[in-house]
PDB file of N, CA and C in Angstrom:
ATOM      1  N   MET A 537      15.642  -2.917   2.813  1.00 39.00           N
ATOM      2  CA  MET A 537      14.739  -2.665   3.904  1.00 39.00           C
ATOM      3  C   MET A 537      13.792  -3.859   4.023  1.00 39.00           C
ATOM      4  N   ARG A 538      13.545  -4.301   5.199  1.00 45.00           N
ATOM      5  CA  ARG A 538      12.782  -5.522   5.400  1.00 45.00           C
ATOM      6  C   ARG A 538      11.278  -5.323   5.246  1.00 45.00           C
ATOM      7  N   TYR A 539      10.751  -4.194   5.661  1.00 45.00           N
ATOM      8  CA  TYR A 539       9.309  -3.982   5.679  1.00 45.00           C
ATOM      9  C   TYR A 539       8.831  -3.023   4.595  1.00 45.00           C
ATOM     10  N   LYS A 540       9.464  -2.996   3.454  1.00 50.00           N
ATOM     11  CA  LYS A 540       9.163  -1.950   2.489  1.00 50.00           C
ATOM     12  C   LYS A 540       7.786  -2.092   1.840  1.00 50.00           C
ATOM     13  N   ASN A 541       7.223  -3.274   1.760  1.00 54.00           N
ATOM     14  CA  ASN A 541       5.936  -3.452   1.094  1.00 54.00           C
ATOM     15  C   ASN A 541       4.863  -3.934   2.049  1.00 54.00           C
ATOM     16  N   GLN A 542       4.852  -3.435   3.271  1.00 55.00           N
ATOM     17  CA  GLN A 542       3.866  -3.885   4.232  1.00 55.00           C
ATOM     18  C   GLN A 542       3.014  -2.733   4.702  1.00 55.00           C
ATOM     19  N   LEU A 543       1.779  -3.036   5.073  1.00 59.00           N
ATOM     20  CA  LEU A 543       0.927  -2.011   5.646  1.00 59.00           C
ATOM     21  C   LEU A 543       0.129  -2.577   6.797  1.00 59.00           C
ATOM     22  N   ASN A 544      -0.257  -1.692   7.680  1.00 61.00           N
ATOM     23  CA  ASN A 544      -0.988  -2.047   8.884  1.00 61.00           C
ATOM     24  C   ASN A 544      -2.330  -1.333   8.832  1.00 61.00           C
ATOM     25  N   VAL A 545      -3.410  -2.059   9.034  1.00 66.00           N
ATOM     26  CA  VAL A 545      -4.740  -1.474   8.941  1.00 66.00           C
ATOM     27  C   VAL A 545      -5.329  -1.352  10.336  1.00 66.00           C
ATOM     28  N   ALA A 546      -5.801  -0.156  10.664  1.00 68.00           N
ATOM     29  CA  ALA A 546      -6.411   0.079  11.974  1.00 68.00           C
ATOM     30  C   ALA A 546      -7.659   0.926  11.785  1.00 68.00           C
ATOM     31  N   ARG A 547      -8.567   0.851  12.743  1.00 68.00           N
ATOM     32  CA  ARG A 547      -9.760   1.695  12.671  1.00 68.00           C
ATOM     33  C   ARG A 547      -9.857   2.548  13.918  1.00 68.00           C
ATOM     34  N   ASP A 548     -10.527   3.650  13.787  1.00 70.00           N
ATOM     35  CA  ASP A 548     -10.673   4.611  14.875  1.00 70.00           C
ATOM     36  C   ASP A 548     -11.765   4.127  15.821  1.00 70.00           C
ATOM     37  N   ILE A 549     -11.423   3.917  17.103  1.00 71.00           N
ATOM     38  CA  ILE A 549     -12.422   3.480  18.080  1.00 71.00           C
ATOM     39  C   ILE A 549     -12.638   4.538  19.153  1.00 71.00           C
ATOM     40  N   SER A 550     -12.163   5.751  18.912  1.00 73.00           N
ATOM     41  CA  SER A 550     -12.350   6.811  19.904  1.00 73.00           C
ATOM     42  C   SER A 550     -13.799   7.296  19.881  1.00 73.00           C
ATOM     43  N   ARG A 551     -14.255   7.780  21.015  1.00 74.00           N
ATOM     44  CA  ARG A 551     -15.627   8.282  21.116  1.00 74.00           C
ATOM     45  C   ARG A 551     -15.679   9.730  20.648  1.00 74.00           C
ATOM     46  N   TYR A 552     -16.869  10.202  20.331  1.00 73.00           N
ATOM     47  CA  TYR A 552     -17.003  11.536  19.740  1.00 73.00           C
ATOM     48  C   TYR A 552     -16.604  12.648  20.701  1.00 73.00           C
ATOM     49  N   ASN A 553     -16.673  12.419  22.012  1.00 75.00           N
ATOM     50  CA  ASN A 553     -16.328  13.478  22.965  1.00 75.00           C
ATOM     51  C   ASN A 553     -14.885  13.378  23.463  1.00 75.00           C
ATOM     52  N   GLU A 554     -14.108  12.460  22.927  1.00 72.00           N
ATOM     53  CA  GLU A 554     -12.705  12.317  23.337  1.00 72.00           C
ATOM     54  C   GLU A 554     -11.807  13.170  22.449  1.00 72.00           C
ATOM     55  N   ASN A 555     -10.777  13.706  23.064  1.00 75.00           N
ATOM     56  CA  ASN A 555      -9.818  14.503  22.301  1.00 75.00           C
ATOM     57  C   ASN A 555      -8.703  13.651  21.709  1.00 75.00           C
ATOM     58  N   THR A 556      -8.466  12.493  22.288  1.00 72.00           N
ATOM     59  CA  THR A 556      -7.386  11.638  21.801  1.00 72.00           C
ATOM     60  C   THR A 556      -7.926  10.651  20.779  1.00 72.00           C
ATOM     61  N   LYS A 557      -7.054  10.206  19.926  1.00 68.00           N
ATOM     62  CA  LYS A 557      -7.409   9.253  18.884  1.00 68.00           C
ATOM     63  C   LYS A 557      -6.978   7.868  19.343  1.00 68.00           C
ATOM     64  N   ARG A 558      -7.916   6.931  19.370  1.00 73.00           N
ATOM     65  CA  ARG A 558      -7.598   5.550  19.720  1.00 73.00           C
ATOM     66  C   ARG A 558      -7.803   4.680  18.487  1.00 73.00           C
ATOM     67  N   LEU A 559      -6.800   3.895  18.170  1.00 71.00           N
ATOM     68  CA  LEU A 559      -6.871   3.030  17.000  1.00 71.00           C
ATOM     69  C   LEU A 559      -6.820   1.570  17.424  1.00 71.00           C
ATOM     70  N   LYS A 560      -7.596   0.756  16.757  1.00 71.00           N
ATOM     71  CA  LYS A 560      -7.590  -0.681  17.008  1.00 71.00           C
ATOM     72  C   LYS A 560      -7.148  -1.366  15.727  1.00 71.00           C
ATOM     73  N   ARG A 561      -6.234  -2.304  15.868  1.00 68.00           N
ATOM     74  CA  ARG A 561      -5.739  -3.001  14.691  1.00 68.00           C
ATOM     75  C   ARG A 561      -6.831  -3.899  14.132  1.00 68.00           C
ATOM     76  N   VAL A 562      -7.125  -3.742  12.865  1.00 66.00           N
ATOM     77  CA  VAL A 562      -8.175  -4.527  12.226  1.00 66.00           C
ATOM     78  C   VAL A 562      -7.640  -5.879  11.795  1.00 66.00           C
ATOM     79  N   ARG A 563      -6.535  -5.866  11.142  1.00 63.00           N
ATOM     80  CA  ARG A 563      -5.908  -7.096  10.666  1.00 63.00           C
ATOM     81  C   ARG A 563      -4.419  -7.044  10.959  1.00 63.00           C
ATOM     82  N   LYS A 564      -3.790  -8.167  10.747  1.00 60.00           N
ATOM     83  CA  LYS A 564      -2.341  -8.195  10.899  1.00 60.00           C
ATOM     84  C   LYS A 564      -1.702  -7.461   9.730  1.00 60.00           C
ATOM     85  N   VAL A 565      -0.418  -7.395   9.747  1.00 61.00           N
ATOM     86  CA  VAL A 565       0.317  -6.700   8.688  1.00 61.00           C
ATOM     87  C   VAL A 565       0.238  -7.525   7.408  1.00 61.00           C
ATOM     88  N   TYR A 566      -0.100  -6.847   6.323  1.00 65.00           N
ATOM     89  CA  TYR A 566      -0.175  -7.499   5.022  1.00 65.00           C
ATOM     90  C   TYR A 566       1.115  -7.251   4.257  1.00 65.00           C
ATOM     91  N   ARG A 567       1.553  -8.245   3.548  1.00 72.00           N
ATOM     92  CA  ARG A 567       2.712  -8.064   2.676  1.00 72.00           C
ATOM     93  C   ARG A 567       2.205  -7.917   1.250  1.00 72.00           C
ATOM     94  N   LEU A 568       2.519  -6.779   0.659  1.00 74.00           N
ATOM     95  CA  LEU A 568       2.103  -6.534  -0.716  1.00 74.00           C
ATOM     96  C   LEU A 568       3.171  -7.026  -1.681  1.00 74.00           C
ATOM     97  N   PRO A 569       2.764  -7.548  -2.822  1.00 77.00           N
ATOM     98  CA  PRO A 569       3.754  -7.902  -3.847  1.00 77.00           C
ATOM     99  C   PRO A 569       4.492  -6.657  -4.328  1.00 77.00           C
ATOM    100  N   ASP A 570       5.641  -6.851  -4.925  1.00 76.00           N
ATOM    101  CA  ASP A 570       6.481  -5.730  -5.349  1.00 76.00           C
ATOM    102  C   ASP A 570       5.836  -4.873  -6.432  1.00 76.00           C
ATOM    103  N   HIS A 571       4.868  -5.411  -7.173  1.00 77.00           N
ATOM    104  CA  HIS A 571       4.283  -4.612  -8.253  1.00 77.00           C
ATOM    105  C   HIS A 571       3.216  -3.640  -7.753  1.00 77.00           C
ATOM    106  N   TYR A 572       3.015  -3.524  -6.428  1.00 79.00           N
ATOM    107  CA  TYR A 572       2.116  -2.515  -5.873  1.00 79.00           C
ATOM    108  C   TYR A 572       2.928  -1.396  -5.236  1.00 79.00           C
ATOM    109  N   ASP A 573       2.451  -0.172  -5.382  1.00 80.00           N
ATOM    110  CA  ASP A 573       3.121   1.001  -4.838  1.00 80.00           C
ATOM    111  C   ASP A 573       2.475   1.359  -3.500  1.00 80.00           C
ATOM    112  N   VAL A 574       3.224   1.222  -2.412  1.00 76.00           N
ATOM    113  CA  VAL A 574       2.691   1.459  -1.074  1.00 76.00           C
ATOM    114  C   VAL A 574       2.332   2.929  -0.874  1.00 76.00           C
ATOM    115  N   SER A 575       2.996   3.820  -1.563  1.00 80.00           N
ATOM    116  CA  SER A 575       2.712   5.246  -1.384  1.00 80.00           C
ATOM    117  C   SER A 575       1.351   5.652  -1.943  1.00 80.00           C
ATOM    118  N   THR A 576       0.700   4.788  -2.715  1.00 81.00           N
ATOM    119  CA  THR A 576      -0.613   5.114  -3.281  1.00 81.00           C
ATOM    120  C   THR A 576      -1.755   4.460  -2.513  1.00 81.00           C
ATOM    121  N   THR A 577      -1.496   3.962  -1.332  1.00 79.00           N
ATOM    122  CA  THR A 577      -2.552   3.276  -0.579  1.00 79.00           C
ATOM    123  C   THR A 577      -3.614   4.247  -0.091  1.00 79.00           C
ATOM    124  N   THR A 578      -4.860   3.829  -0.229  1.00 81.00           N
ATOM    125  CA  THR A 578      -5.989   4.580   0.308  1.00 81.00           C
ATOM    126  C   THR A 578      -6.834   3.632   1.144  1.00 81.00           C
ATOM    127  N   THR A 579      -7.384   4.144   2.217  1.00 77.00           N
ATOM    128  CA  THR A 579      -8.213   3.344   3.106  1.00 77.00           C
ATOM    129  C   THR A 579      -9.593   3.976   3.193  1.00 77.00           C
ATOM    130  N   THR A 580     -10.619   3.169   3.005  1.00 79.00           N
ATOM    131  CA  THR A 580     -11.998   3.623   3.130  1.00 79.00           C
ATOM    132  C   THR A 580     -12.678   2.780   4.191  1.00 79.00           C
ATOM    133  N   MET A 581     -13.324   3.445   5.154  1.00 74.00           N
ATOM    134  CA  MET A 581     -13.977   2.715   6.237  1.00 74.00           C
ATOM    135  C   MET A 581     -15.483   2.741   6.059  1.00 74.00           C
ATOM    136  N   TYR A 582     -16.084   1.579   6.221  1.00 74.00           N
ATOM    137  CA  TYR A 582     -17.526   1.432   6.232  1.00 74.00           C
ATOM    138  C   TYR A 582     -17.918   0.809   7.562  1.00 74.00           C
ATOM    139  N   ASP A 583     -19.212   0.706   7.815  1.00 67.00           N
ATOM    140  CA  ASP A 583     -19.661   0.053   9.049  1.00 67.00           C
ATOM    141  C   ASP A 583     -19.310  -1.427   9.051  1.00 67.00           C
ATOM    142  N   TRP A 584     -19.257  -2.018   7.898  1.00 64.00           N
ATOM    143  CA  TRP A 584     -19.086  -3.460   7.785  1.00 64.00           C
ATOM    144  C   TRP A 584     -17.709  -3.887   7.304  1.00 64.00           C
ATOM    145  N   ALA A 585     -16.888  -2.949   6.859  1.00 66.00           N
ATOM    146  CA  ALA A 585     -15.593  -3.352   6.308  1.00 66.00           C
ATOM    147  C   ALA A 585     -14.631  -2.176   6.254  1.00 66.00           C
ATOM    148  N   VAL A 586     -13.371  -2.517   6.129  1.00 67.00           N
ATOM    149  CA  VAL A 586     -12.310  -1.549   5.858  1.00 67.00           C
ATOM    150  C   VAL A 586     -11.695  -1.953   4.527  1.00 67.00           C
ATOM    151  N   VAL A 587     -11.721  -1.041   3.568  1.00 75.00           N
ATOM    152  CA  VAL A 587     -11.215  -1.337   2.234  1.00 75.00           C
ATOM    153  C   VAL A 587      -9.882  -0.629   2.058  1.00 75.00           C
ATOM    154  N   VAL A 588      -8.851  -1.402   1.754  1.00 75.00           N
ATOM    155  CA  VAL A 588      -7.515  -0.852   1.520  1.00 75.00           C
ATOM    156  C   VAL A 588      -7.172  -1.092   0.058  1.00 75.00           C
ATOM    157  N   GLU A 589      -6.835  -0.016  -0.642  1.00 79.00           N
ATOM    158  CA  GLU A 589      -6.505  -0.125  -2.054  1.00 79.00           C
ATOM    159  C   GLU A 589      -5.102   0.415  -2.298  1.00 79.00           C
ATOM    160  N   ALA A 590      -4.393  -0.233  -3.194  1.00 79.00           N
ATOM    161  CA  ALA A 590      -3.070   0.235  -3.603  1.00 79.00           C
ATOM    162  C   ALA A 590      -2.963   0.072  -5.114  1.00 79.00           C
ATOM    163  N   TYR A 591      -2.374   1.056  -5.760  1.00 83.00           N
ATOM    164  CA  TYR A 591      -2.229   1.008  -7.208  1.00 83.00           C
ATOM    165  C   TYR A 591      -0.956   0.264  -7.591  1.00 83.00           C
ATOM    166  N   ARG A 592      -0.975  -0.266  -8.805  1.00 82.00           N
ATOM    167  CA  ARG A 592       0.216  -0.949  -9.311  1.00 82.00           C
ATOM    168  C   ARG A 592       1.293   0.073  -9.663  1.00 82.00           C
ATOM    169  N   ARG A 593       2.521  -0.356  -9.554  1.00 81.00           N
ATOM    170  CA  ARG A 593       3.642   0.502  -9.955  1.00 81.00           C
ATOM    171  C   ARG A 593       3.708   0.564 -11.476  1.00 81.00           C
ATOM    172  N   GLU A 594       4.150   1.695 -11.970  1.00 78.00           N
ATOM    173  CA  GLU A 594       4.386   1.803 -13.405  1.00 78.00           C
ATOM    174  C   GLU A 594       5.791   1.311 -13.683  1.00 78.00           C
ATOM    175  N   ARG A 595       5.863   0.279 -14.460  1.00 73.00           N
ATOM    176  CA  ARG A 595       7.167  -0.280 -14.812  1.00 73.00           C
ATOM    177  C   ARG A 595       7.666   0.394 -16.081  1.00 73.00           C
ATOM    178  N   ILE A 596       8.739   1.108 -15.953  1.00 69.00           N
ATOM    179  CA  ILE A 596       9.339   1.746 -17.117  1.00 69.00           C
ATOM    180  C   ILE A 596      10.603   0.964 -17.448  1.00 69.00           C
ATOM    181  N   LYS A 597      10.470   0.135 -18.468  1.00 70.00           N
ATOM    182  CA  LYS A 597      11.616  -0.680 -18.870  1.00 70.00           C
ATOM    183  C   LYS A 597      12.395   0.066 -19.945  1.00 70.00           C
ATOM    184  N   PRO A 598      13.699   0.074 -19.834  1.00 68.00           N
ATOM    185  CA  PRO A 598      14.490   0.750 -20.863  1.00 68.00           C
ATOM    186  C   PRO A 598      14.400  -0.002 -22.194  1.00 68.00           C
ATOM    187  N   LEU A 599      14.410   0.755 -23.260  1.00 68.00           N
ATOM    188  CA  LEU A 599      14.366   0.168 -24.585  1.00 68.00           C
ATOM    189  C   LEU A 599      15.719  -0.467 -24.888  1.00 68.00           C
ATOM    190  N   ILE A 600      15.711  -1.740 -25.176  1.00 72.00           N
ATOM    191  CA  ILE A 600      16.960  -2.459 -25.463  1.00 72.00           C
ATOM    192  C   ILE A 600      17.115  -2.545 -26.978  1.00 72.00           C
ATOM    193  N   ARG A 601      18.205  -2.015 -27.460  1.00 73.00           N
ATOM    194  CA  ARG A 601      18.468  -2.044 -28.898  1.00 73.00           C
ATOM    195  C   ARG A 601      19.651  -2.956 -29.170  1.00 73.00           C
ATOM    196  N   ARG A 602      19.586  -3.554 -30.319  1.00 74.00           N
ATOM    197  CA  ARG A 602      20.716  -4.395 -30.724  1.00 74.00           C
ATOM    198  C   ARG A 602      21.888  -3.494 -31.124  1.00 74.00           C
ATOM    199  N   CYS A 603      23.049  -3.968 -30.841  1.00 74.00           N
ATOM    200  CA  CYS A 603      24.214  -3.180 -31.231  1.00 74.00           C
ATOM    201  C   CYS A 603      24.474  -3.358 -32.729  1.00 74.00           C
ATOM    202  N   ALA A 604      25.049  -2.348 -33.321  1.00 72.00           N
ATOM    203  CA  ALA A 604      25.346  -2.402 -34.752  1.00 72.00           C
ATOM    204  C   ALA A 604      26.488  -3.377 -34.982  1.00 72.00           C
ATOM    205  N   SER A 605      26.264  -4.311 -35.872  1.00 70.00           N
ATOM    206  CA  SER A 605      27.325  -5.289 -36.153  1.00 70.00           C
ATOM    207  C   SER A 605      27.988  -4.934 -37.481  1.00 70.00           C
ATOM    208  N   ASP A 606      29.270  -4.761 -37.416  1.00 67.00           N
ATOM    209  CA  ASP A 606      30.030  -4.462 -38.634  1.00 67.00           C
ATOM    210  C   ASP A 606      30.600  -5.767 -39.159  1.00 67.00           C
ATOM    211  N   ALA A 607      30.064  -6.231 -40.274  1.00 56.00           N
ATOM    212  CA  ALA A 607      30.509  -7.519 -40.809  1.00 56.00           C
ATOM    213  C   ALA A 607      31.517  -7.355 -41.900  1.00 56.00           C
TER     214      ALA A 607
END
C-alpha cells in the first residue's frame, strides 16, 4: 500500500451555529517512519497549535537459537 504511514491534519473551522462540519487542512500530508503506529495517532488542538502524536510500534523479534550441532 502506498500511503500506509501518512496522515492528514485538519482543524475545525465551522461556526458554533452551523450543523455541518467544515475542516481546513493545517499542513500537508506527513510521512511517518515505519517505526510509528498510525493507529495510535492522537490530535490535540490549541489556539496556537495542533499537536499530532503517534506511538512507536512494538517490535517483537523472534528469538533466534543456534541449531544443535552433532559433531
